[in-house]
PDB file of C-alpha atoms in Angstrom:
ATOM      1  CA  MET Y   1       0.003  -0.008  -0.007  1.00 87.00           C
ATOM      2  CA  HIS Y   2       1.205   3.508  -0.770  1.00 96.00           C
ATOM      3  CA  LEU Y   3      -0.189   7.016  -0.588  1.00 97.00           C
ATOM      4  CA  GLU Y   4      -0.420   9.331  -3.547  1.00 97.00           C
ATOM      5  CA  HIS Y   5      -1.802  12.726  -4.443  1.00 97.00           C
ATOM      6  CA  LEU Y   6      -4.860  12.124  -6.622  1.00 98.00           C
ATOM      7  CA  ASP Y   7      -5.591  14.238  -9.686  1.00 98.00           C
ATOM      8  CA  HIS Y   8      -9.333  14.330  -9.031  1.00 97.00           C
ATOM      9  CA  ARG Y   9      -9.877  16.522 -12.100  1.00 97.00           C
ATOM     10  CA  ASP Y  10      -9.131  13.437 -14.198  1.00 97.00           C
ATOM     11  CA  ILE Y  11     -12.552  11.887 -14.810  1.00 96.00           C
ATOM     12  CA  ASP Y  12     -11.310   8.298 -14.276  1.00 96.00           C
ATOM     13  CA  VAL Y  13      -9.764   9.239 -10.952  1.00 97.00           C
ATOM     14  CA  ALA Y  14     -12.926  11.125  -9.999  1.00 98.00           C
ATOM     15  CA  ALA Y  15     -14.962   8.002 -10.819  1.00 97.00           C
ATOM     16  CA  ALA Y  16     -12.711   5.896  -8.550  1.00 97.00           C
ATOM     17  CA  ILE Y  17     -13.180   8.435  -5.740  1.00 98.00           C
ATOM     18  CA  VAL Y  18     -16.954   8.252  -6.201  1.00 98.00           C
ATOM     19  CA  ALA Y  19     -16.787   4.451  -5.992  1.00 97.00           C
ATOM     20  CA  VAL Y  20     -14.857   4.549  -2.686  1.00 97.00           C
ATOM     21  CA  GLN Y  21     -17.197   7.154  -1.212  1.00 97.00           C
ATOM     22  CA  GLN Y  22     -20.315   5.243  -2.264  1.00 96.00           C
ATOM     23  CA  ALA Y  23     -18.924   2.107  -0.634  1.00 96.00           C
ATOM     24  CA  ALA Y  24     -17.759   3.843   2.558  1.00 95.00           C
ATOM     25  CA  TYR Y  25     -20.347   6.463   3.427  1.00 92.00           C
ATOM     26  CA  PRO Y  26     -23.458   4.222   3.803  1.00 92.00           C
ATOM     27  CA  LEU Y  27     -22.011   3.112   7.145  1.00 88.00           C
ATOM     28  CA  GLU Y  28     -21.824   6.714   8.382  1.00 89.00           C
ATOM     29  CA  ALA Y  29     -25.265   7.422   6.960  1.00 91.00           C
ATOM     30  CA  GLU Y  30     -26.653   4.505   8.976  1.00 91.00           C
ATOM     31  CA  LEU Y  31     -24.827   5.555  12.147  1.00 88.00           C
ATOM     32  CA  ILE Y  32     -26.091   9.136  12.022  1.00 91.00           C
ATOM     33  CA  GLY Y  33     -29.505   8.440  10.504  1.00 89.00           C
ATOM     34  CA  PHE Y  34     -28.984  10.715   7.504  1.00 90.00           C
ATOM     35  CA  ASP Y  35     -28.537   9.512   3.954  1.00 88.00           C
ATOM     36  CA  ARG Y  36     -27.946  12.867   2.250  1.00 88.00           C
ATOM     37  CA  ILE Y  37     -24.260  13.075   3.138  1.00 89.00           C
ATOM     38  CA  PRO Y  38     -22.684  14.959   0.202  1.00 89.00           C
ATOM     39  CA  PRO Y  39     -20.058  12.290  -0.610  1.00 90.00           C
ATOM     40  CA  LEU Y  40     -22.897   9.777  -1.079  1.00 91.00           C
ATOM     41  CA  ILE Y  41     -24.581  11.810  -3.796  1.00 93.00           C
ATOM     42  CA  GLU Y  42     -21.639  13.441  -5.578  1.00 96.00           C
ATOM     43  CA  THR Y  43     -20.969  12.611  -9.201  1.00 97.00           C
ATOM     44  CA  SER Y  44     -17.604  12.369 -10.941  1.00 97.00           C
ATOM     45  CA  ASP Y  45     -18.184  15.900 -12.265  1.00 97.00           C
ATOM     46  CA  ASP Y  46     -18.831  17.128  -8.714  1.00 97.00           C
ATOM     47  CA  ILE Y  47     -15.566  15.539  -7.540  1.00 98.00           C
ATOM     48  CA  ALA Y  48     -13.608  17.017 -10.456  1.00 97.00           C
ATOM     49  CA  ALA Y  49     -14.839  20.501  -9.504  1.00 97.00           C
ATOM     50  CA  LEU Y  50     -13.756  20.307  -5.848  1.00 97.00           C
ATOM     51  CA  ASP Y  51     -11.121  22.730  -4.576  1.00 97.00           C
ATOM     52  CA  LEU Y  52      -9.408  20.100  -2.429  1.00 98.00           C
ATOM     53  CA  VAL Y  53      -6.166  18.238  -2.094  1.00 98.00           C
ATOM     54  CA  ILE Y  54      -7.095  14.550  -2.227  1.00 98.00           C
ATOM     55  CA  ILE Y  55      -4.719  11.809  -1.134  1.00 98.00           C
ATOM     56  CA  GLY Y  56      -5.466   8.172  -1.847  1.00 98.00           C
ATOM     57  CA  SER Y  57      -4.338   4.951  -0.266  1.00 98.00           C
ATOM     58  CA  ILE Y  58      -3.535   2.621  -3.154  1.00 97.00           C
ATOM     59  CA  ASP Y  59      -2.820  -1.104  -2.908  1.00 95.00           C
ATOM     60  CA  THR Y  60      -0.228  -2.965  -4.954  1.00 95.00           C
ATOM     61  CA  SER Y  61      -2.778  -3.798  -7.656  1.00 94.00           C
ATOM     62  CA  GLY Y  62      -3.658  -0.111  -8.105  1.00 93.00           C
ATOM     63  CA  GLU Y  63      -6.999  -0.269  -6.287  1.00 95.00           C
ATOM     64  CA  MET Y  64      -7.928   2.737  -4.168  1.00 97.00           C
ATOM     65  CA  LEU Y  65      -8.616   1.576  -0.604  1.00 98.00           C
ATOM     66  CA  GLY Y  66      -9.315   4.960   0.960  1.00 98.00           C
ATOM     67  CA  LEU Y  67      -8.933   8.680   0.581  1.00 98.00           C
ATOM     68  CA  VAL Y  68      -8.778  11.935   2.476  1.00 98.00           C
ATOM     69  CA  GLY Y  69      -9.649  15.334   1.065  1.00 98.00           C
ATOM     70  CA  TYR Y  70      -8.728  18.647   2.623  1.00 98.00           C
ATOM     71  CA  GLN Y  71      -8.302  22.340   2.005  1.00 98.00           C
ATOM     72  CA  ARG Y  72      -5.724  24.635   3.549  1.00 98.00           C
ATOM     73  CA  VAL Y  73      -6.777  28.243   4.158  1.00 97.00           C
ATOM     74  CA  ASP Y  74      -4.081  30.266   5.903  1.00 97.00           C
ATOM     75  CA  ASP Y  75      -3.510  28.618   9.315  1.00 97.00           C
ATOM     76  CA  LEU Y  76      -6.435  26.185   9.046  1.00 98.00           C
ATOM     77  CA  VAL Y  77      -6.522  22.761   7.443  1.00 98.00           C
ATOM     78  CA  ASP Y  78     -10.142  21.772   6.928  1.00 98.00           C
ATOM     79  CA  ILE Y  79     -10.526  18.019   6.505  1.00 98.00           C
ATOM     80  CA  ASP Y  80     -13.484  17.752   4.173  1.00 97.00           C
ATOM     81  CA  ARG Y  81     -13.772  13.986   3.764  1.00 97.00           C
ATOM     82  CA  LEU Y  82     -12.271  10.693   4.864  1.00 97.00           C
ATOM     83  CA  ALA Y  83     -13.383   7.387   3.372  1.00 97.00           C
ATOM     84  CA  VAL Y  84     -12.078   3.817   3.538  1.00 97.00           C
ATOM     85  CA  LEU Y  85     -13.586   0.797   1.823  1.00 96.00           C
ATOM     86  CA  PRO Y  86     -15.584  -1.118   4.427  1.00 94.00           C
ATOM     87  CA  GLN Y  87     -13.694  -4.379   3.778  1.00 94.00           C
ATOM     88  CA  CYS Y  88     -10.450  -2.535   4.614  1.00 92.00           C
ATOM     89  CA  GLY Y  89     -11.589  -1.183   7.981  1.00 86.00           C
ATOM     90  CA  GLY Y  90      -9.357  -1.839  10.956  1.00 89.00           C
ATOM     91  CA  ARG Y  91      -6.152  -1.871   8.892  1.00 93.00           C
ATOM     92  CA  GLY Y  92      -5.038   1.624   9.919  1.00 96.00           C
ATOM     93  CA  ILE Y  93      -5.736   3.199   6.535  1.00 97.00           C
ATOM     94  CA  ALA Y  94      -7.722   6.142   7.954  1.00 97.00           C
ATOM     95  CA  THR Y  95      -5.020   6.800  10.552  1.00 98.00           C
ATOM     96  CA  THR Y  96      -2.333   6.666   7.882  1.00 98.00           C
ATOM     97  CA  LEU Y  97      -4.230   9.076   5.635  1.00 98.00           C
ATOM     98  CA  LEU Y  98      -4.817  11.604   8.425  1.00 98.00           C
ATOM     99  CA  THR Y  99      -1.204  11.314   9.565  1.00 98.00           C
ATOM    100  CA  GLU Y 100      -0.118  12.091   6.020  1.00 98.00           C
ATOM    101  CA  VAL Y 101      -2.220  15.275   6.029  1.00 98.00           C
ATOM    102  CA  HIS Y 102      -0.651  16.292   9.366  1.00 98.00           C
ATOM    103  CA  GLU Y 103       2.831  15.698   7.949  1.00 98.00           C
ATOM    104  CA  ARG Y 104       2.206  17.460   4.645  1.00 98.00           C
ATOM    105  CA  GLU Y 105       0.731  20.471   6.431  1.00 98.00           C
ATOM    106  CA  HIS Y 106       3.082  20.298   9.427  1.00 97.00           C
ATOM    107  CA  ASP Y 107       3.305  24.075   9.732  1.00 97.00           C
ATOM    108  CA  ALA Y 108      -0.478  24.524  10.055  1.00 98.00           C
ATOM    109  CA  PRO Y 109      -1.426  25.311  13.643  1.00 98.00           C
ATOM    110  CA  ILE Y 110      -5.059  24.158  13.302  1.00 98.00           C
ATOM    111  CA  PHE Y 111      -6.678  21.079  11.790  1.00 98.00           C
ATOM    112  CA  GLU Y 112     -10.471  20.887  11.858  1.00 98.00           C
ATOM    113  CA  VAL Y 113     -13.070  18.295  10.897  1.00 98.00           C
ATOM    114  CA  SER Y 114     -16.817  17.789  11.289  1.00 96.00           C
ATOM    115  CA  THR Y 115     -18.615  14.488  11.697  1.00 95.00           C
ATOM    116  CA  GLY Y 116     -21.968  13.232  12.891  1.00 94.00           C
ATOM    117  CA  ALA Y 117     -22.360  13.225  16.667  1.00 95.00           C
ATOM    118  CA  ALA Y 118     -23.493   9.608  16.445  1.00 95.00           C
ATOM    119  CA  ASN Y 119     -20.435   8.519  14.428  1.00 95.00           C
ATOM    120  CA  ALA Y 120     -18.537   7.010  17.347  1.00 94.00           C
ATOM    121  CA  PRO Y 121     -15.862   5.265  15.232  1.00 94.00           C
ATOM    122  CA  ALA Y 122     -14.868   8.525  13.501  1.00 95.00           C
ATOM    123  CA  ILE Y 123     -14.935  10.496  16.745  1.00 97.00           C
ATOM    124  CA  GLY Y 124     -12.718   7.864  18.362  1.00 97.00           C
ATOM    125  CA  LEU Y 125     -10.250   8.030  15.493  1.00 97.00           C
ATOM    126  CA  TYR Y 126     -10.006  11.819  15.607  1.00 98.00           C
ATOM    127  CA  ARG Y 127      -9.618  11.836  19.390  1.00 97.00           C
ATOM    128  CA  LYS Y 128      -6.847   9.243  19.125  1.00 97.00           C
ATOM    129  CA  LEU Y 129      -5.046  11.662  16.813  1.00 98.00           C
ATOM    130  CA  GLY Y 130      -5.336  14.613  19.179  1.00 97.00           C
ATOM    131  CA  TYR Y 131      -8.584  16.233  18.036  1.00 98.00           C
ATOM    132  CA  ARG Y 132     -10.912  17.725  20.654  1.00 98.00           C
ATOM    133  CA  ARG Y 133     -14.542  18.722  20.334  1.00 97.00           C
ATOM    134  CA  THR Y 134     -14.959  22.467  19.850  1.00 97.00           C
ATOM    135  CA  GLY Y 135     -18.640  22.759  18.987  1.00 96.00           C
ATOM    136  CA  SER Y 136     -21.730  21.323  17.425  1.00 95.00           C
ATOM    137  CA  PHE Y 137     -24.354  22.344  14.900  1.00 94.00           C
ATOM    138  CA  GLU Y 138     -27.549  20.995  13.429  1.00 93.00           C
ATOM    139  CA  ILE Y 139     -28.125  20.238   9.767  1.00 89.00           C
ATOM    140  CA  PRO Y 140     -31.670  21.283   8.806  1.00 88.00           C
ATOM    141  CA  ASP Y 141     -33.813  18.134   8.852  1.00 87.00           C
ATOM    142  CA  GLY Y 142     -30.646  16.243   9.657  1.00 88.00           C
ATOM    143  CA  PRO Y 143     -28.309  15.113  12.391  1.00 93.00           C
ATOM    144  CA  THR Y 144     -26.286  16.921  15.016  1.00 94.00           C
ATOM    145  CA  MET Y 145     -22.747  17.395  13.812  1.00 95.00           C
ATOM    146  CA  LEU Y 146     -19.622  17.842  15.919  1.00 97.00           C
ATOM    147  CA  THR Y 147     -16.668  20.025  15.095  1.00 98.00           C
ATOM    148  CA  LEU Y 148     -13.327  18.673  16.263  1.00 98.00           C
ATOM    149  CA  ARG Y 149     -10.036  20.535  16.239  1.00 98.00           C
ATOM    150  CA  ARG Y 150      -6.406  19.650  16.650  1.00 98.00           C
ATOM    151  CA  GLY Y 151      -3.989  22.415  17.549  1.00 92.00           C
TER     152      GLY Y 151
END
């Protein structure tokens, strides 16, 4: 397995990102009781238009096992998405991807992410990596979301 910067503007890469997201995000949707999570409904064209850095975890056969997308604005790194194929859970892929973001953006004083308040596995992962809850907000007709921050 290796990590690589993904050119998500390439339509084939965008399609692979969509496939990983559509495999990974139903679990979160079930946990938080909300099936309109943006990564579940994005198309390849939507992915190609994102203003994000996207890093993929790629196995030796070239299959994408997971990805993380983020945006850096001044001192803040906003982690926009994190997805791992369900059959690859528990292998440390999400931790490796987040650690890579921390290393690439080592001079950023603040890393921030939002996740559903009922998404205990994600919250546990972020806490393990030094994130602390800084707030919460409601999505209209949706779940309570938590904001977590490191730094």
